[in-house]
mmCIF file of C-alpha atoms in Angstrom:
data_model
loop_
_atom_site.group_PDB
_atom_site.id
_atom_site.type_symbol
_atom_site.label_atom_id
_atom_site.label_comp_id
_atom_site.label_asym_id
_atom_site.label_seq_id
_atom_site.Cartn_x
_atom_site.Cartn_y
_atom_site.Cartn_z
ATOM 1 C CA UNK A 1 108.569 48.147 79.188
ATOM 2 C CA UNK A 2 105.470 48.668 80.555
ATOM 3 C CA UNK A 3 104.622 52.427 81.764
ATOM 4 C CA UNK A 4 103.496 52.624 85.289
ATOM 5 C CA UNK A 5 102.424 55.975 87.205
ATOM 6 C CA UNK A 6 102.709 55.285 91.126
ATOM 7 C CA UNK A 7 99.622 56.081 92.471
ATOM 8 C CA UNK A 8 100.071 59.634 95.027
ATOM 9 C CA UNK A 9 98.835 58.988 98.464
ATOM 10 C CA UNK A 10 97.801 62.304 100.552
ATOM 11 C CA UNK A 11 97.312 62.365 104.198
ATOM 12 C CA UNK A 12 93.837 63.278 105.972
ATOM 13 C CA UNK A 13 95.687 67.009 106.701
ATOM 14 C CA UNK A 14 96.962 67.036 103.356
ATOM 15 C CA UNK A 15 93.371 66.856 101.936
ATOM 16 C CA UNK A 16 92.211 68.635 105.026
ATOM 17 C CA UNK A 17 94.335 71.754 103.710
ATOM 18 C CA UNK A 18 93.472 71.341 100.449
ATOM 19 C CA UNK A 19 89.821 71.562 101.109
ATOM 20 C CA UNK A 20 90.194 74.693 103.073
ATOM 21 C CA UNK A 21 92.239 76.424 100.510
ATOM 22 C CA UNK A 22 89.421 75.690 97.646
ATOM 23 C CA UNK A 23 87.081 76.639 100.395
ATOM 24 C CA UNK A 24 88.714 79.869 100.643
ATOM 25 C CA UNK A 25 88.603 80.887 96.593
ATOM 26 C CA UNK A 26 85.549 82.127 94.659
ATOM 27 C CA UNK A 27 85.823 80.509 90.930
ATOM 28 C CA UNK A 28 83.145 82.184 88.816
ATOM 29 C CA UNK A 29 82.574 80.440 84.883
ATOM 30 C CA UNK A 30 82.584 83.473 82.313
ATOM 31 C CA UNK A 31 82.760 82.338 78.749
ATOM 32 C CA UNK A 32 84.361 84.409 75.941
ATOM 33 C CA UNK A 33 84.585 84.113 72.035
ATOM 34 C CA UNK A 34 87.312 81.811 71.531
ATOM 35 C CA UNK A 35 88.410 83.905 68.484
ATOM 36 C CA UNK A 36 88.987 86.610 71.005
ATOM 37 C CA UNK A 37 91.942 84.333 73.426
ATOM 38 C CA UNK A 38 94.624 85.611 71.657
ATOM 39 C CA UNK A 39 94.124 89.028 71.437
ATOM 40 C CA UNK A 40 93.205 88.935 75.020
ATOM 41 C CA UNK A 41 96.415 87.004 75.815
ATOM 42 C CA UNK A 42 98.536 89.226 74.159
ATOM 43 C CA UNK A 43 97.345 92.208 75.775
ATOM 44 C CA UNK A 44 97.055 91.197 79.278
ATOM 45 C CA UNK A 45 100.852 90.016 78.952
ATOM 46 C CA UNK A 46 101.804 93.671 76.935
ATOM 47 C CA UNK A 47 100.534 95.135 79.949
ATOM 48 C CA UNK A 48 102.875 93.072 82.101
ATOM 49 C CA UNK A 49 100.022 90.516 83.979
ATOM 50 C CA UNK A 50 101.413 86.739 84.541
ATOM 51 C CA UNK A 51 97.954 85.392 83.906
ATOM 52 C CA UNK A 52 94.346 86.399 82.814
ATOM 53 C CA UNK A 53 93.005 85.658 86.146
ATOM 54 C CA UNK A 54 95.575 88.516 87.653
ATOM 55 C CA UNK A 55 94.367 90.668 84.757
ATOM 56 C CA UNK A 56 90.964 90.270 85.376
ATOM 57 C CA UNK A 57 91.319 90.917 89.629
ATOM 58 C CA UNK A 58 93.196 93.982 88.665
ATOM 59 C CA UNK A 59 90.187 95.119 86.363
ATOM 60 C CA UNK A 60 87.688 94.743 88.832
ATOM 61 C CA UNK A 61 89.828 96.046 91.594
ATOM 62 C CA UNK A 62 90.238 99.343 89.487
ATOM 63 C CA UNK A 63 86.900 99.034 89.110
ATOM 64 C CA UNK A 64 85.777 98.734 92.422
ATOM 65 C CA UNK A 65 88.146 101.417 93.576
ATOM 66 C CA UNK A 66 86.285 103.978 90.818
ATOM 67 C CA UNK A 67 82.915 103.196 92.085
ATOM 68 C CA UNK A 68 83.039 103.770 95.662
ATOM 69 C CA UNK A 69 84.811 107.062 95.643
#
């Protein structure tokens, strides 16, 4: 039996929306040691973030908040 994905259509609004959204988000590339992922991983999640990218807001958030006062 052969394996066949159906192919997703999206509307002009759906893509429309999409577009916006991206639009919206900044997406900087940072690289980091790969040796270092899991230790990073496991602390971020210790500390109780859901993702790096939450961790890494927070940190320049804090950041942020330090510097201007």
């Amino acid at each position: 039996m052969e394996n066949i994905q159906k192919e997703k259509k999206e509307t002009e609004a759906q893509k429309r929306a999409s577009r916006k959204y991206k639009n919206s988000k900044w997406r900087p590339n940072i690289f980091i040691d790969a040796d270092k992922r899991e230790s990073i991983e496991r602390w971020f999640t210790r500390k109780g973030y859901k993702s790096f990218n939450e961790y890494v807001i927070s940190l320049i958030d804090e950041d942020m908040r330090i510097s201007a006062d």
